[in-house]
Amino acid sequence: VRAARAVLEDGAHVLLAGAGAEAFARDRGLEMVEPFFFSTDARRQQLYRVRDTGRVVTDHEGAAMTKPPLDEDKKLGTVGAVALDMHGHLAAATSTGGMTNKRVGRIGDSPLIGAGTYADDRTAAVSCTGSGEMFIRVAAAYDVCARMAYGGATLEAATHAVVRQSLPAIGGTGGLIAVDRHGNLSLAFNTEGMYRGHARGDEAPKTAIFA
Ligand code: ASP
């Protein structure tokens, strides 16, 4: 997310990938780690389990193959954040390791503006998690904002249309977190649960897992 922020502040481009993105991040003095840093024993075990099935799965599906879904110790997946600041500006960020057993070179929805991440001061900020290919196909994050801008939908109605109708219609599983320009929140998902939390000003943060 720091690297994405640096791209934003640089202003010339919206999306950098691969070696060029790494060179840019290094140039900006961001902390770098070797790819092996992300190769933990738990992750390798998850990959080996899934590889034999030939499937490509989200984190919690991978964990669910030996333990119940949403196991506390295993749910270390995509992290998203959305915010409305005191000046009325909206922002969204999404960080992910992608899906287990994905093909090398696969790009998911998370970094794609409009698919897994989107923010527009006129409508809402949205960050998604789930089966990325489906979120790309329905332009999920942008569709939430488009429903609000063109159809006058409330945030709640827009997120539910995407999460409960558009995504399930093509087999998409997951959810999203969103805040609109008035500070309304929607934390919608079509899975058994989604780790989530929200805080407003100085209020104590609230967290939840299941529906
Ligand atoms: N949406 C992410 C991806 O497809 C995965 C996830 O959210 O768990 O890369």
mmCIF file of N, CA, C and O in Angstrom, residues 19-88:
data_model
loop_
_atom_site.group_PDB
_atom_site.id
_atom_site.type_symbol
_atom_site.label_atom_id
_atom_site.label_comp_id
_atom_site.label_asym_id
_atom_site.label_seq_id
_atom_site.Cartn_x
_atom_site.Cartn_y
_atom_site.Cartn_z
ATOM 1 N N ALA A 19 8.917 -5.890 -12.458
ATOM 2 C CA ALA A 19 10.249 -5.337 -12.199
ATOM 3 C C ALA A 19 10.226 -3.813 -12.136
ATOM 4 O O ALA A 19 10.918 -3.200 -11.314
ATOM 5 N N GLY A 20 9.415 -3.190 -12.981
ATOM 6 C CA GLY A 20 9.326 -1.725 -12.994
ATOM 7 C C GLY A 20 8.765 -1.194 -11.691
ATOM 8 O O GLY A 20 9.219 -0.158 -11.174
ATOM 9 N N ALA A 21 7.788 -1.896 -11.151
ATOM 10 C CA ALA A 21 7.186 -1.483 -9.881
ATOM 11 C C ALA A 21 8.211 -1.603 -8.759
ATOM 12 O O ALA A 21 8.306 -0.736 -7.881
ATOM 13 N N GLU A 22 8.982 -2.695 -8.799
ATOM 14 C CA GLU A 22 10.014 -2.891 -7.767
ATOM 15 C C GLU A 22 11.077 -1.811 -7.851
ATOM 16 O O GLU A 22 11.514 -1.273 -6.825
ATOM 17 N N ALA A 23 11.490 -1.492 -9.068
ATOM 18 C CA ALA A 23 12.506 -0.447 -9.255
ATOM 19 C C ALA A 23 11.983 0.887 -8.739
ATOM 20 O O ALA A 23 12.703 1.645 -8.072
ATOM 21 N N PHE A 24 10.729 1.165 -9.021
ATOM 22 C CA PHE A 24 10.107 2.418 -8.567
ATOM 23 C C PHE A 24 10.085 2.481 -7.044
ATOM 24 O O PHE A 24 10.447 3.498 -6.442
ATOM 25 N N ALA A 25 9.684 1.374 -6.398
ATOM 26 C CA ALA A 25 9.592 1.334 -4.934
ATOM 27 C C ALA A 25 10.979 1.506 -4.313
ATOM 28 O O ALA A 25 11.150 2.234 -3.336
ATOM 29 N N ARG A 26 11.970 0.838 -4.924
ATOM 30 C CA ARG A 26 13.346 0.940 -4.412
ATOM 31 C C ARG A 26 13.826 2.379 -4.518
ATOM 32 O O ARG A 26 14.382 2.936 -3.568
ATOM 33 N N ASP A 27 13.565 2.980 -5.676
ATOM 34 C CA ASP A 27 13.898 4.381 -5.936
ATOM 35 C C ASP A 27 13.325 5.327 -4.895
ATOM 36 O O ASP A 27 13.924 6.333 -4.543
ATOM 37 N N ARG A 28 12.110 5.006 -4.468
ATOM 38 C CA ARG A 28 11.415 5.868 -3.501
ATOM 39 C C ARG A 28 11.845 5.596 -2.071
ATOM 40 O O ARG A 28 11.288 6.146 -1.129
ATOM 41 N N GLY A 29 12.801 4.667 -1.908
ATOM 42 C CA GLY A 29 13.316 4.373 -0.576
ATOM 43 C C GLY A 29 12.392 3.527 0.277
ATOM 44 O O GLY A 29 12.508 3.515 1.502
ATOM 45 N N LEU A 30 11.471 2.807 -0.365
ATOM 46 C CA LEU A 30 10.563 1.947 0.403
ATOM 47 C C LEU A 30 11.272 0.675 0.838
ATOM 48 O O LEU A 30 12.216 0.220 0.185
ATOM 49 N N GLU A 31 10.806 0.110 1.935
ATOM 50 C CA GLU A 31 11.423 -1.116 2.453
ATOM 51 C C GLU A 31 11.233 -2.256 1.447
ATOM 52 O O GLU A 31 10.122 -2.471 0.956
ATOM 53 N N MET A 32 12.313 -2.967 1.155
ATOM 54 C CA MET A 32 12.252 -4.080 0.202
ATOM 55 C C MET A 32 12.512 -5.393 0.944
ATOM 56 O O MET A 32 13.298 -5.422 1.889
ATOM 57 N N VAL A 33 11.857 -6.481 0.507
ATOM 58 C CA VAL A 33 12.161 -7.800 1.063
ATOM 59 C C VAL A 33 12.338 -8.776 -0.097
ATOM 60 O O VAL A 33 11.820 -8.551 -1.183
ATOM 61 N N GLU A 34 13.082 -9.853 0.146
ATOM 62 C CA GLU A 34 13.244 -10.887 -0.869
ATOM 63 C C GLU A 34 11.905 -11.613 -1.020
ATOM 64 O O GLU A 34 11.164 -11.755 -0.046
ATOM 65 N N PRO A 35 11.600 -12.115 -2.234
ATOM 66 C CA PRO A 35 10.339 -12.844 -2.425
ATOM 67 C C PRO A 35 10.169 -13.974 -1.403
ATOM 68 O O PRO A 35 9.048 -14.281 -0.987
ATOM 69 N N PHE A 36 11.266 -14.565 -0.983
ATOM 70 C CA PHE A 36 11.206 -15.701 -0.051
ATOM 71 C C PHE A 36 10.612 -15.305 1.310
ATOM 72 O O PHE A 36 10.118 -16.146 2.040
ATOM 73 N N PHE A 37 10.652 -14.011 1.601
ATOM 74 C CA PHE A 37 10.075 -13.478 2.838
ATOM 75 C C PHE A 37 8.622 -13.928 3.003
ATOM 76 O O PHE A 37 8.152 -14.168 4.111
ATOM 77 N N PHE A 38 7.912 -14.065 1.881
ATOM 78 C CA PHE A 38 6.486 -14.387 1.927
ATOM 79 C C PHE A 38 6.233 -15.891 1.961
ATOM 80 O O PHE A 38 5.095 -16.334 2.056
ATOM 81 N N SER A 39 7.302 -16.671 1.837
ATOM 82 C CA SER A 39 7.153 -18.128 1.771
ATOM 83 C C SER A 39 7.257 -18.730 3.167
ATOM 84 O O SER A 39 8.319 -19.152 3.595
ATOM 85 N N THR A 40 6.147 -18.774 3.871
ATOM 86 C CA THR A 40 6.142 -19.330 5.225
ATOM 87 C C THR A 40 5.731 -20.802 5.154
ATOM 88 O O THR A 40 5.144 -21.243 4.164
ATOM 89 N N ASP A 41 6.008 -21.523 6.224
ATOM 90 C CA ASP A 41 5.666 -22.940 6.236
ATOM 91 C C ASP A 41 4.164 -23.150 6.064
ATOM 92 O O ASP A 41 3.727 -23.997 5.285
ATOM 93 N N ALA A 42 3.375 -22.353 6.773
ATOM 94 C CA ALA A 42 1.913 -22.497 6.693
ATOM 95 C C ALA A 42 1.432 -22.276 5.262
ATOM 96 O O ALA A 42 0.571 -22.998 4.757
ATOM 97 N N ARG A 43 2.021 -21.280 4.596
ATOM 98 C CA ARG A 43 1.633 -20.977 3.211
ATOM 99 C C ARG A 43 2.027 -22.109 2.267
ATOM 100 O O ARG A 43 1.277 -22.461 1.361
ATOM 101 N N ARG A 44 3.229 -22.665 2.478
ATOM 102 C CA ARG A 44 3.669 -23.758 1.608
ATOM 103 C C ARG A 44 2.747 -24.956 1.775
ATOM 104 O O ARG A 44 2.327 -25.576 0.801
ATOM 105 N N GLN A 45 2.400 -25.285 3.036
ATOM 106 C CA GLN A 45 1.504 -26.419 3.292
ATOM 107 C C GLN A 45 0.168 -26.196 2.591
ATOM 108 O O GLN A 45 -0.400 -27.117 1.996
ATOM 109 N N GLN A 46 -0.309 -24.954 2.665
ATOM 110 C CA GLN A 46 -1.586 -24.619 2.030
ATOM 111 C C GLN A 46 -1.495 -24.859 0.518
ATOM 112 O O GLN A 46 -2.394 -25.446 -0.087
ATOM 113 N N LEU A 47 -0.389 -24.429 -0.058
ATOM 114 C CA LEU A 47 -0.196 -24.589 -1.504
ATOM 115 C C LEU A 47 -0.156 -26.067 -1.877
ATOM 116 O O LEU A 47 -0.812 -26.494 -2.831
ATOM 117 N N TYR A 48 0.614 -26.879 -1.122
ATOM 118 C CA TYR A 48 0.754 -28.303 -1.448
ATOM 119 C C TYR A 48 -0.607 -28.995 -1.395
ATOM 120 O O TYR A 48 -0.917 -29.836 -2.225
ATOM 121 N N ARG A 49 -1.407 -28.637 -0.392
ATOM 122 C CA ARG A 49 -2.729 -29.257 -0.257
ATOM 123 C C ARG A 49 -3.598 -28.955 -1.462
ATOM 124 O O ARG A 49 -4.279 -29.818 -1.990
ATOM 125 N N VAL A 50 -3.550 -27.689 -1.885
ATOM 126 C CA VAL A 50 -4.450 -27.253 -2.952
ATOM 127 C C VAL A 50 -3.954 -27.722 -4.313
ATOM 128 O O VAL A 50 -4.733 -28.074 -5.192
ATOM 129 N N ARG A 51 -2.612 -27.778 -4.475
ATOM 130 C CA ARG A 51 -2.021 -28.073 -5.777
ATOM 131 C C ARG A 51 -2.513 -29.399 -6.343
ATOM 132 O O ARG A 51 -2.816 -29.502 -7.529
ATOM 133 N N ASP A 52 -2.627 -30.382 -5.477
ATOM 134 C CA ASP A 52 -3.058 -31.711 -5.928
ATOM 135 C C ASP A 52 -4.485 -31.708 -6.459
ATOM 136 O O ASP A 52 -4.870 -32.600 -7.196
ATOM 137 N N THR A 53 -5.272 -30.732 -6.053
ATOM 138 C CA THR A 53 -6.662 -30.685 -6.509
ATOM 139 C C THR A 53 -6.788 -29.923 -7.823
ATOM 140 O O THR A 53 -7.823 -29.984 -8.482
ATOM 141 N N GLY A 54 -5.734 -29.182 -8.202
ATOM 142 C CA GLY A 54 -5.779 -28.392 -9.430
ATOM 143 C C GLY A 54 -6.635 -27.146 -9.307
ATOM 144 O O GLY A 54 -6.862 -26.434 -10.278
ATOM 145 N N ARG A 55 -7.117 -26.866 -8.113
ATOM 146 C CA ARG A 55 -7.988 -25.699 -7.943
ATOM 147 C C ARG A 55 -7.178 -24.450 -7.590
ATOM 148 O O ARG A 55 -6.020 -24.543 -7.184
ATOM 149 N N VAL A 56 -7.792 -23.297 -7.763
ATOM 150 C CA VAL A 56 -7.213 -22.024 -7.327
ATOM 151 C C VAL A 56 -8.194 -21.471 -6.306
ATOM 152 O O VAL A 56 -9.363 -21.275 -6.615
ATOM 153 N N VAL A 57 -7.735 -21.274 -5.068
ATOM 154 C CA VAL A 57 -8.685 -20.945 -4.001
ATOM 155 C C VAL A 57 -8.265 -19.706 -3.216
ATOM 156 O O VAL A 57 -7.095 -19.332 -3.198
ATOM 157 N N THR A 58 -9.230 -19.103 -2.550
ATOM 158 C CA THR A 58 -8.922 -17.994 -1.651
ATOM 159 C C THR A 58 -8.317 -18.578 -0.385
ATOM 160 O O THR A 58 -8.406 -19.781 -0.136
ATOM 161 N N ASP A 59 -7.732 -17.696 0.412
ATOM 162 C CA ASP A 59 -7.089 -18.103 1.653
ATOM 163 C C ASP A 59 -7.930 -18.966 2.560
ATOM 164 O O ASP A 59 -7.504 -20.000 3.040
ATOM 165 N N HIS A 60 -9.123 -18.475 2.821
ATOM 166 C CA HIS A 60 -9.910 -19.202 3.824
ATOM 167 C C HIS A 60 -10.430 -20.514 3.273
ATOM 168 O O HIS A 60 -10.609 -21.457 4.011
ATOM 169 N N GLU A 61 -10.602 -20.598 1.942
ATOM 170 C CA GLU A 61 -10.954 -21.893 1.363
ATOM 171 C C GLU A 61 -9.788 -22.864 1.532
ATOM 172 O O GLU A 61 -9.978 -24.025 1.859
ATOM 173 N N GLY A 62 -8.562 -22.333 1.315
ATOM 174 C CA GLY A 62 -7.370 -23.165 1.460
ATOM 175 C C GLY A 62 -7.246 -23.696 2.873
ATOM 176 O O GLY A 62 -6.981 -24.873 3.099
ATOM 177 N N ALA A 63 -7.486 -22.821 3.839
ATOM 178 C CA ALA A 63 -7.408 -23.219 5.244
ATOM 179 C C ALA A 63 -8.520 -24.207 5.574
ATOM 180 O O ALA A 63 -8.330 -25.137 6.363
ATOM 181 N N ALA A 64 -9.677 -24.022 4.940
ATOM 182 C CA ALA A 64 -10.844 -24.852 5.258
ATOM 183 C C ALA A 64 -10.672 -26.289 4.791
ATOM 184 O O ALA A 64 -11.450 -27.160 5.154
ATOM 185 N N MET A 65 -9.635 -26.543 3.966
ATOM 186 C CA MET A 65 -9.463 -27.899 3.469
ATOM 187 C C MET A 65 -8.975 -28.837 4.557
ATOM 188 O O MET A 65 -9.055 -30.046 4.408
ATOM 189 N N THR A 66 -8.447 -28.313 5.639
ATOM 190 C CA THR A 66 -8.086 -29.197 6.751
ATOM 191 C C THR A 66 -8.749 -28.769 8.054
ATOM 192 O O THR A 66 -8.855 -29.534 8.979
ATOM 193 N N LYS A 67 -9.196 -27.547 8.117
ATOM 194 C CA LYS A 67 -9.806 -27.023 9.337
ATOM 195 C C LYS A 67 -11.098 -26.320 8.949
ATOM 196 O O LYS A 67 -11.298 -25.995 7.792
ATOM 197 N N PRO A 68 -11.940 -26.013 9.909
ATOM 198 C CA PRO A 68 -13.145 -25.272 9.580
ATOM 199 C C PRO A 68 -12.780 -23.919 8.977
ATOM 200 O O PRO A 68 -11.704 -23.394 9.254
ATOM 201 N N PRO A 69 -13.653 -23.352 8.137
ATOM 202 C CA PRO A 69 -13.347 -22.057 7.540
ATOM 203 C C PRO A 69 -13.176 -20.989 8.605
ATOM 204 O O PRO A 69 -13.692 -21.104 9.709
ATOM 205 N N LEU A 70 -12.459 -19.944 8.254
ATOM 206 C CA LEU A 70 -12.277 -18.796 9.132
ATOM 207 C C LEU A 70 -11.588 -19.161 10.437
ATOM 208 O O LEU A 70 -11.842 -18.584 11.470
ATOM 209 N N ASP A 71 -10.737 -20.191 10.370
ATOM 210 C CA ASP A 71 -9.944 -20.561 11.530
ATOM 211 C C ASP A 71 -9.084 -19.364 11.944
ATOM 212 O O ASP A 71 -8.382 -18.778 11.131
ATOM 213 N N GLU A 72 -9.153 -19.032 13.229
ATOM 214 C CA GLU A 72 -8.446 -17.859 13.756
ATOM 215 C C GLU A 72 -6.968 -17.818 13.373
ATOM 216 O O GLU A 72 -6.418 -16.778 13.077
ATOM 217 N N ASP A 73 -6.332 -19.009 13.412
ATOM 218 C CA ASP A 73 -4.890 -19.042 13.179
ATOM 219 C C ASP A 73 -4.531 -18.962 11.703
ATOM 220 O O ASP A 73 -3.391 -18.748 11.348
ATOM 221 N N LYS A 74 -5.489 -19.220 10.857
ATOM 222 C CA LYS A 74 -5.168 -19.351 9.444
ATOM 223 C C LYS A 74 -5.662 -18.205 8.576
ATOM 224 O O LYS A 74 -5.282 -18.094 7.430
ATOM 225 N N LYS A 75 -6.570 -17.387 9.090
ATOM 226 C CA LYS A 75 -7.148 -16.354 8.232
ATOM 227 C C LYS A 75 -6.217 -15.153 8.185
ATOM 228 O O LYS A 75 -6.324 -14.223 8.969
ATOM 229 N N LEU A 76 -5.229 -15.231 7.316
ATOM 230 C CA LEU A 76 -4.249 -14.155 7.190
ATOM 231 C C LEU A 76 -4.235 -13.721 5.743
ATOM 232 O O LEU A 76 -3.252 -13.861 5.042
ATOM 233 N N GLY A 77 -5.354 -13.232 5.266
ATOM 234 C CA GLY A 77 -5.448 -12.990 3.829
ATOM 235 C C GLY A 77 -5.425 -11.529 3.461
ATOM 236 O O GLY A 77 -4.662 -10.738 4.002
ATOM 237 N N THR A 78 -6.241 -11.206 2.511
ATOM 238 C CA THR A 78 -6.344 -9.859 1.986
ATOM 239 C C THR A 78 -6.705 -8.874 3.090
ATOM 240 O O THR A 78 -7.538 -9.161 3.932
ATOM 241 N N VAL A 79 -6.055 -7.725 3.052
ATOM 242 C CA VAL A 79 -6.376 -6.662 4.008
ATOM 243 C C VAL A 79 -6.823 -5.440 3.223
ATOM 244 O O VAL A 79 -6.114 -4.967 2.336
ATOM 245 N N GLY A 80 -7.996 -4.931 3.552
ATOM 246 C CA GLY A 80 -8.509 -3.744 2.873
ATOM 247 C C GLY A 80 -8.809 -2.663 3.877
ATOM 248 O O GLY A 80 -9.063 -2.938 5.053
ATOM 249 N N ALA A 81 -8.762 -1.420 3.417
ATOM 250 C CA ALA A 81 -9.120 -0.300 4.288
ATOM 251 C C ALA A 81 -9.835 0.759 3.455
ATOM 252 O O ALA A 81 -9.471 0.998 2.295
ATOM 253 N N VAL A 82 -10.860 1.348 4.024
ATOM 254 C CA VAL A 82 -11.527 2.486 3.396
ATOM 255 C C VAL A 82 -11.666 3.569 4.449
ATOM 256 O O VAL A 82 -11.782 3.270 5.639
ATOM 257 N N ALA A 83 -11.633 4.818 4.023
ATOM 258 C CA ALA A 83 -11.725 5.907 5.001
ATOM 259 C C ALA A 83 -12.366 7.149 4.404
ATOM 260 O O ALA A 83 -12.243 7.427 3.204
ATOM 261 N N LEU A 84 -13.084 7.857 5.261
ATOM 262 C CA LEU A 84 -13.604 9.192 4.954
ATOM 263 C C LEU A 84 -12.942 10.141 5.945
ATOM 264 O O LEU A 84 -13.032 9.922 7.161
ATOM 265 N N ASP A 85 -12.260 11.176 5.456
ATOM 266 C CA ASP A 85 -11.592 12.075 6.396
ATOM 267 C C ASP A 85 -12.442 13.301 6.721
ATOM 268 O O ASP A 85 -13.545 13.469 6.168
ATOM 269 N N MET A 86 -11.961 14.139 7.598
ATOM 270 C CA MET A 86 -12.747 15.277 8.082
ATOM 271 C C MET A 86 -12.991 16.315 6.994
ATOM 272 O O MET A 86 -13.853 17.177 7.139
ATOM 273 N N HIS A 87 -12.263 16.225 5.883
ATOM 274 C CA HIS A 87 -12.462 17.166 4.785
ATOM 275 C C HIS A 87 -13.381 16.600 3.712
ATOM 276 O O HIS A 87 -13.557 17.197 2.660
ATOM 277 N N GLY A 88 -13.928 15.408 3.966
ATOM 278 C CA GLY A 88 -14.857 14.809 3.004
ATOM 279 C C GLY A 88 -14.167 14.027 1.906
ATOM 280 O O GLY A 88 -14.785 13.680 0.900
#
